[in-house]
């Protein structure tokens, strides 16, 4: 019975995940795309919970679906509505080539993983109740992966400084770019 | 483990990754390209967490958390660039953004 319930939740989460993923890339309005991405991230958090990754699921909802998407929505609101019709004008060469390339990536990934794993992916290791809990994640982060932890903090600091520099108004008006010789130099002479 | 095998999760991750790749290749607006990149990163995260469950080892989850932090950093810089484009009256179209002179 519990097995059936897990299968049902899995199907619902996968359907929501793949459906909202397709919705993200096919909406014209970027605001709707961002909303669809929030649904995608939330259904992925459900899949993480089914995989015994409680802490990652909580971090996904807090950091991704919360903080990052709020930033996205602020920027989309700042830019205003700029529609970008993805399917306008019928299928062009570029559209077809993109679809073929994405399909090729899908086939490659599935074929390589299937060939490399065989049927070994069906007998997973048995894990205790503490697997993926915040206590275990924290213990591993601060012992075996301390370098990754510190490097992550430096990356975030650099990104924050870069974001402030990119987003701040320039203090002085930028110097005029040098006019290409012989093209625009006639304005002041006459 | 109750429910589907780890292989099914990896298949979903592959679908998600190629959906994001299709978005990156197809869409012109840099905002949607960033959103599609998020889908690709999340497909990779799902594969990492599924295989961490397969091996019974939390190292994959640690890597997934690191990927999330790097994705947040990437979003900050990408959105900063997009705001700078919009402030410089550049058209938000990756086919037309060929000069980055500011």
Short mmCIF file of C-alpha atoms in Angstrom, two decimals:
data_model
loop_
_atom_site.label_atom_id
_atom_site.label_comp_id
_atom_site.label_asym_id
_atom_site.label_seq_id
_atom_site.Cartn_x
_atom_site.Cartn_y
_atom_site.Cartn_z
CA UNK A 1 0.00 0.00 0.00
CA UNK A 2 2.74 2.42 0.96
CA UNK A 3 4.59 1.34 -2.16
CA UNK A 4 1.61 2.30 -4.32
CA UNK A 5 1.42 5.68 -2.59
CA UNK A 6 5.09 6.34 -3.30
CA UNK A 7 4.60 5.44 -6.95
CA UNK A 8 1.60 7.77 -7.15
CA UNK A 9 3.53 10.68 -5.62
CA UNK A 10 6.45 9.93 -7.92
CA UNK A 11 4.24 10.05 -11.01
CA UNK A 12 2.61 13.29 -9.93
CA UNK A 13 5.95 14.92 -9.16
CA UNK A 14 7.54 13.76 -12.42
CA UNK A 15 4.54 14.94 -14.43
CA UNK A 16 4.63 18.35 -12.74
CA UNK A 17 8.40 18.55 -13.12
CA UNK A 18 8.57 17.72 -16.84
CA UNK A 19 5.41 19.66 -17.66
CA UNK A 20 6.56 22.82 -15.96
CA UNK A 21 10.02 22.38 -17.54
CA UNK A 22 8.43 22.41 -20.99
CA UNK A 23 6.25 25.35 -19.90
CA UNK A 24 9.32 27.38 -18.90
CA UNK A 25 10.80 27.18 -22.38
CA UNK A 26 7.55 27.69 -24.27
CA UNK A 27 5.82 30.65 -22.57
CA UNK A 28 6.14 33.95 -24.38
CA UNK A 29 5.97 36.06 -21.24
CA UNK A 30 9.10 35.67 -19.07
CA UNK A 31 6.99 36.24 -15.96
CA UNK A 32 4.99 33.08 -16.63
CA UNK A 33 8.21 31.21 -17.36
CA UNK A 34 9.60 32.18 -13.96
CA UNK A 35 6.39 31.09 -12.24
CA UNK A 36 6.57 27.76 -14.07
CA UNK A 37 10.17 27.36 -12.93
CA UNK A 38 9.04 27.74 -9.32
CA UNK A 39 6.66 24.81 -9.88
CA UNK A 40 9.50 22.85 -11.44
CA UNK A 41 11.75 23.46 -8.43
CA UNK A 42 9.00 22.55 -5.95
CA UNK A 43 8.23 19.26 -7.69
CA UNK A 44 11.97 18.50 -7.80
CA UNK A 45 12.02 19.01 -4.03
CA UNK A 46 9.36 16.28 -3.78
CA UNK A 47 11.59 13.95 -5.80
CA UNK A 48 14.52 14.78 -3.49
CA UNK A 49 12.36 13.85 -0.51
CA UNK A 50 11.56 10.50 -2.12
CA UNK A 51 15.33 9.98 -2.48
CA UNK A 52 15.95 10.50 1.27
CA UNK A 53 17.55 13.92 0.73
CA UNK A 54 15.62 15.93 3.28
CA UNK A 55 18.14 18.70 3.77
CA UNK A 56 18.69 19.23 0.05
CA UNK A 57 14.92 19.40 -0.48
CA UNK A 58 14.58 22.05 2.21
CA UNK A 59 17.50 24.01 0.80
CA UNK A 60 16.00 23.73 -2.68
CA UNK A 61 12.72 25.28 -1.54
CA UNK A 62 14.37 27.96 0.59
CA UNK A 63 17.27 28.99 -1.62
CA UNK A 64 16.02 28.26 -5.11
CA UNK A 65 12.25 28.56 -5.10
CA UNK A 66 12.51 31.33 -2.53
CA UNK A 67 15.51 33.59 -2.87
CA UNK A 68 16.72 33.02 -6.42
CA UNK A 69 13.28 33.15 -7.99
CA UNK A 70 12.38 36.32 -6.10
CA UNK A 71 15.48 37.89 -7.64
CA UNK A 72 14.39 36.68 -11.08
CA UNK A 73 10.89 38.08 -10.64
CA UNK A 74 12.26 41.45 -9.49
CA UNK A 75 14.45 41.73 -12.57
CA UNK A 76 11.59 40.68 -14.87
CA UNK A 77 9.37 43.31 -13.27
CA UNK A 78 12.15 45.89 -13.62
CA UNK A 79 12.57 45.16 -17.31
CA UNK A 80 8.86 45.26 -18.03
CA UNK A 81 7.02 42.98 -20.36
CA UNK A 82 9.10 41.96 -23.32
CA UNK A 83 7.37 39.21 -25.22
CA UNK A 84 9.59 36.83 -27.10
CA UNK A 85 7.50 34.52 -29.22
CA UNK A 86 9.44 31.26 -29.36
CA UNK A 87 7.37 29.59 -32.05
CA UNK A 88 6.64 32.65 -34.22
CA UNK A 89 7.10 32.30 -37.93
CA UNK A 90 6.90 28.54 -38.10
CA UNK A 91 9.79 26.13 -37.72
CA UNK A 92 13.00 27.61 -39.02
CA UNK A 93 16.28 25.82 -39.68
CA UNK A 94 17.54 27.04 -36.32
CA UNK A 95 14.50 25.68 -34.46
CA UNK A 96 14.80 22.30 -36.12
CA UNK A 97 18.52 22.13 -35.46
CA UNK A 98 17.96 23.03 -31.80
CA UNK A 99 15.33 20.30 -31.42
CA UNK A 100 17.59 17.74 -33.08
CA UNK A 101 20.52 18.74 -30.86
CA UNK A 102 18.45 18.52 -27.67
CA UNK A 103 17.07 15.14 -28.72
CA UNK A 104 20.60 13.96 -29.44
CA UNK A 105 21.70 15.01 -25.94
CA UNK A 106 18.78 13.07 -24.45
CA UNK A 107 19.54 9.92 -26.43
CA UNK A 108 23.25 10.16 -25.66
CA UNK A 109 22.76 10.58 -21.92
CA UNK A 110 20.25 7.75 -21.64
CA UNK A 111 22.29 5.42 -23.84
CA UNK A 112 25.56 6.10 -22.02
CA UNK A 113 24.04 5.71 -18.55
CA UNK A 114 22.14 2.60 -19.62
CA UNK A 115 25.21 1.00 -21.15
CA UNK A 116 27.47 1.93 -18.25
CA UNK A 117 25.12 0.83 -15.48
CA UNK A 118 23.41 -2.19 -16.97
CA UNK A 119 20.84 -3.27 -14.43
CA UNK A 120 22.91 -2.28 -11.41
CA UNK A 121 20.78 0.81 -10.78
CA UNK A 122 17.97 -1.41 -9.49
CA UNK A 123 19.81 -2.66 -6.39
CA UNK A 124 20.59 0.41 -4.39
CA UNK A 125 22.36 0.46 -1.06
CA UNK A 126 20.31 0.30 2.09
CA UNK A 127 20.53 3.46 4.15
CA UNK A 128 19.63 4.30 7.71
CA UNK A 129 17.16 6.91 8.87
CA UNK A 130 19.92 9.51 9.30
CA UNK A 131 20.81 9.47 5.57
CA UNK A 132 20.53 13.01 4.19
CA UNK A 133 19.53 14.53 7.50
CA UNK A 134 20.89 18.00 8.38
CA UNK A 135 23.10 16.47 11.09
CA UNK A 136 24.82 14.10 8.68
CA UNK A 137 25.14 16.70 5.91
CA UNK A 138 26.65 19.17 8.37
CA UNK A 139 29.06 16.61 9.78
CA UNK A 140 30.30 15.61 6.31
CA UNK A 141 30.51 19.24 5.18
CA UNK A 142 32.68 20.24 8.13
CA UNK A 143 34.97 17.20 8.04
CA UNK A 144 35.51 15.60 4.63
CA UNK A 145 34.40 18.49 2.41
CA UNK A 146 35.58 21.50 4.36
CA UNK A 147 37.52 22.85 1.36
CA UNK A 148 34.42 22.76 -0.87
CA UNK A 149 32.49 24.55 1.88
CA UNK A 150 35.04 27.37 2.15
CA UNK A 151 35.47 27.71 -1.61
CA UNK A 152 31.68 27.97 -1.96
CA UNK A 153 31.65 30.87 0.47
CA UNK A 154 34.37 32.66 -1.50
CA UNK A 155 32.47 32.07 -4.76
CA UNK A 156 29.32 33.55 -3.22
CA UNK A 157 31.24 36.56 -1.91
CA UNK A 158 32.80 37.20 -5.33
CA UNK A 159 29.39 36.90 -6.99
CA UNK A 160 27.85 39.33 -4.51
CA UNK A 161 30.58 41.91 -5.14
CA UNK A 162 30.28 41.38 -8.89
CA UNK A 163 26.52 41.79 -8.76
CA UNK A 164 26.83 45.06 -6.87
CA UNK A 165 29.39 46.38 -9.36
CA UNK A 166 27.32 45.31 -12.37
CA UNK A 167 24.13 46.72 -10.92
CA UNK A 168 25.40 50.07 -9.62
CA UNK A 169 25.00 53.25 -11.61
CA UNK A 170 28.23 54.45 -13.16
CA UNK A 171 29.53 57.44 -11.13
CA UNK A 172 30.81 59.54 -14.02
CA UNK A 173 29.39 59.43 -17.53
CA UNK A 174 31.49 56.96 -19.47
CA UNK A 175 34.00 58.53 -21.83
CA UNK A 176 32.83 58.92 -25.37
CA UNK A 177 34.04 56.07 -27.51
CA UNK A 178 36.56 57.25 -30.02
CA UNK A 179 34.89 57.97 -33.29
CA UNK A 180 36.10 55.75 -36.07
CA UNK A 181 38.34 57.87 -38.24
CA UNK A 182 36.77 59.17 -41.40
CA UNK A 183 33.23 58.11 -40.56
CA UNK A 184 31.85 60.42 -37.91
CA UNK A 185 34.37 63.25 -37.77
CA UNK A 186 32.47 65.70 -39.94
CA UNK A 187 30.11 67.05 -37.28
CA UNK A 188 32.44 69.53 -35.57
CA UNK A 189 34.39 70.82 -38.49
CA UNK A 190 31.55 72.42 -40.37
CA UNK B 1 13.62 1.37 -1.47
CA UNK B 2 9.95 1.98 -1.98
CA UNK B 3 8.76 3.28 -5.29
CA UNK B 4 10.67 3.37 -8.56
CA UNK B 5 14.28 2.37 -9.06
CA UNK B 6 17.08 4.92 -9.14
CA UNK B 7 17.30 4.41 -12.91
CA UNK B 8 13.91 6.06 -13.40
CA UNK B 9 15.09 9.13 -11.51
CA UNK B 10 18.16 9.32 -13.71
CA UNK B 11 15.94 9.09 -16.80
CA UNK B 12 13.85 12.00 -15.51
CA UNK B 13 17.07 13.92 -14.93
CA UNK B 14 18.12 13.29 -18.53
CA UNK B 15 14.74 14.54 -19.79
CA UNK B 16 15.04 17.64 -17.64
CA UNK B 17 18.57 18.33 -18.83
CA UNK B 18 17.62 18.06 -22.50
CA UNK B 19 14.56 20.25 -21.93
CA UNK B 20 16.84 22.93 -20.53
CA UNK B 21 19.28 22.47 -23.41
CA UNK B 22 16.43 22.93 -25.87
CA UNK B 23 15.46 26.15 -24.12
CA UNK B 24 19.01 27.48 -24.21
CA UNK B 25 19.28 26.72 -27.92
CA UNK B 26 15.82 27.91 -28.90
CA UNK B 27 15.02 31.05 -26.96
CA UNK B 28 16.33 34.51 -27.79
CA UNK B 29 15.65 36.38 -24.57
CA UNK B 30 18.63 36.15 -22.20
CA UNK B 31 16.23 35.93 -19.26
CA UNK B 32 14.69 32.73 -20.58
CA UNK B 33 18.14 31.41 -21.40
CA UNK B 34 19.07 31.87 -17.72
CA UNK B 35 15.87 30.11 -16.63
CA UNK B 36 16.66 27.21 -18.98
CA UNK B 37 20.16 27.02 -17.51
CA UNK B 38 18.54 26.61 -14.11
CA UNK B 39 16.56 23.66 -15.49
CA UNK B 40 19.77 22.07 -16.78
CA UNK B 41 21.50 22.52 -13.41
CA UNK B 42 18.53 21.00 -11.65
CA UNK B 43 18.58 17.99 -13.95
CA UNK B 44 22.22 17.47 -13.01
CA UNK B 45 21.31 17.90 -9.33
CA UNK B 46 18.58 15.27 -9.59
CA UNK B 47 21.05 12.80 -11.12
CA UNK B 48 23.58 13.54 -8.36
CA UNK B 49 21.05 12.98 -5.59
CA UNK B 50 19.63 9.85 -7.21
CA UNK B 51 23.09 8.32 -7.51
CA UNK B 52 23.94 9.39 -3.96
CA UNK B 53 20.92 7.36 -2.89
CA UNK B 54 22.08 4.48 -5.07
CA UNK B 55 25.50 4.36 -3.43
CA UNK B 56 24.20 5.16 0.04
CA UNK B 57 26.75 7.95 0.34
CA UNK B 58 25.96 11.61 1.09
CA UNK B 59 28.86 12.95 -1.00
CA UNK B 60 26.52 13.36 -3.97
CA UNK B 61 24.18 15.48 -1.88
CA UNK B 62 27.13 17.64 -0.80
CA UNK B 63 27.97 18.16 -4.47
CA UNK B 64 24.34 19.04 -5.21
CA UNK B 65 24.38 21.69 -2.48
CA UNK B 66 27.58 23.14 -3.93
CA UNK B 67 25.95 23.21 -7.38
CA UNK B 68 23.03 25.14 -5.89
CA UNK B 69 25.37 27.74 -4.42
CA UNK B 70 27.21 28.11 -7.71
CA UNK B 71 23.87 28.43 -9.52
CA UNK B 72 22.88 31.25 -7.17
CA UNK B 73 26.17 33.00 -7.95
CA UNK B 74 25.59 32.51 -11.68
CA UNK B 75 22.10 33.99 -11.42
CA UNK B 76 23.43 37.06 -9.61
CA UNK B 77 26.03 37.78 -12.29
CA UNK B 78 23.70 36.92 -15.17
CA UNK B 79 20.89 39.12 -13.92
CA UNK B 80 23.39 41.92 -13.25
CA UNK B 81 24.52 41.69 -16.86
CA UNK B 82 20.93 41.71 -18.12
CA UNK B 83 20.12 44.80 -16.04
CA UNK B 84 23.27 46.46 -17.42
CA UNK B 85 22.14 45.62 -20.97
CA UNK B 86 18.72 47.09 -20.31
CA UNK B 87 20.26 50.22 -18.81
CA UNK B 88 22.48 50.62 -21.85
CA UNK B 89 19.38 50.52 -24.10
CA UNK B 90 20.58 47.31 -25.71
CA UNK B 91 18.00 45.03 -27.19
CA UNK B 92 17.52 41.90 -25.09
CA UNK B 93 18.05 39.36 -27.84
CA UNK B 94 20.99 36.99 -27.80
CA UNK B 95 21.15 37.05 -31.59
CA UNK B 96 21.65 40.81 -31.60
CA UNK B 97 23.91 41.15 -28.55
CA UNK B 98 27.13 40.80 -30.43
CA UNK B 99 29.04 43.74 -28.98
CA UNK B 100 29.76 43.99 -25.27
CA UNK B 101 31.37 47.42 -25.21
CA UNK B 102 29.10 48.79 -22.50
#
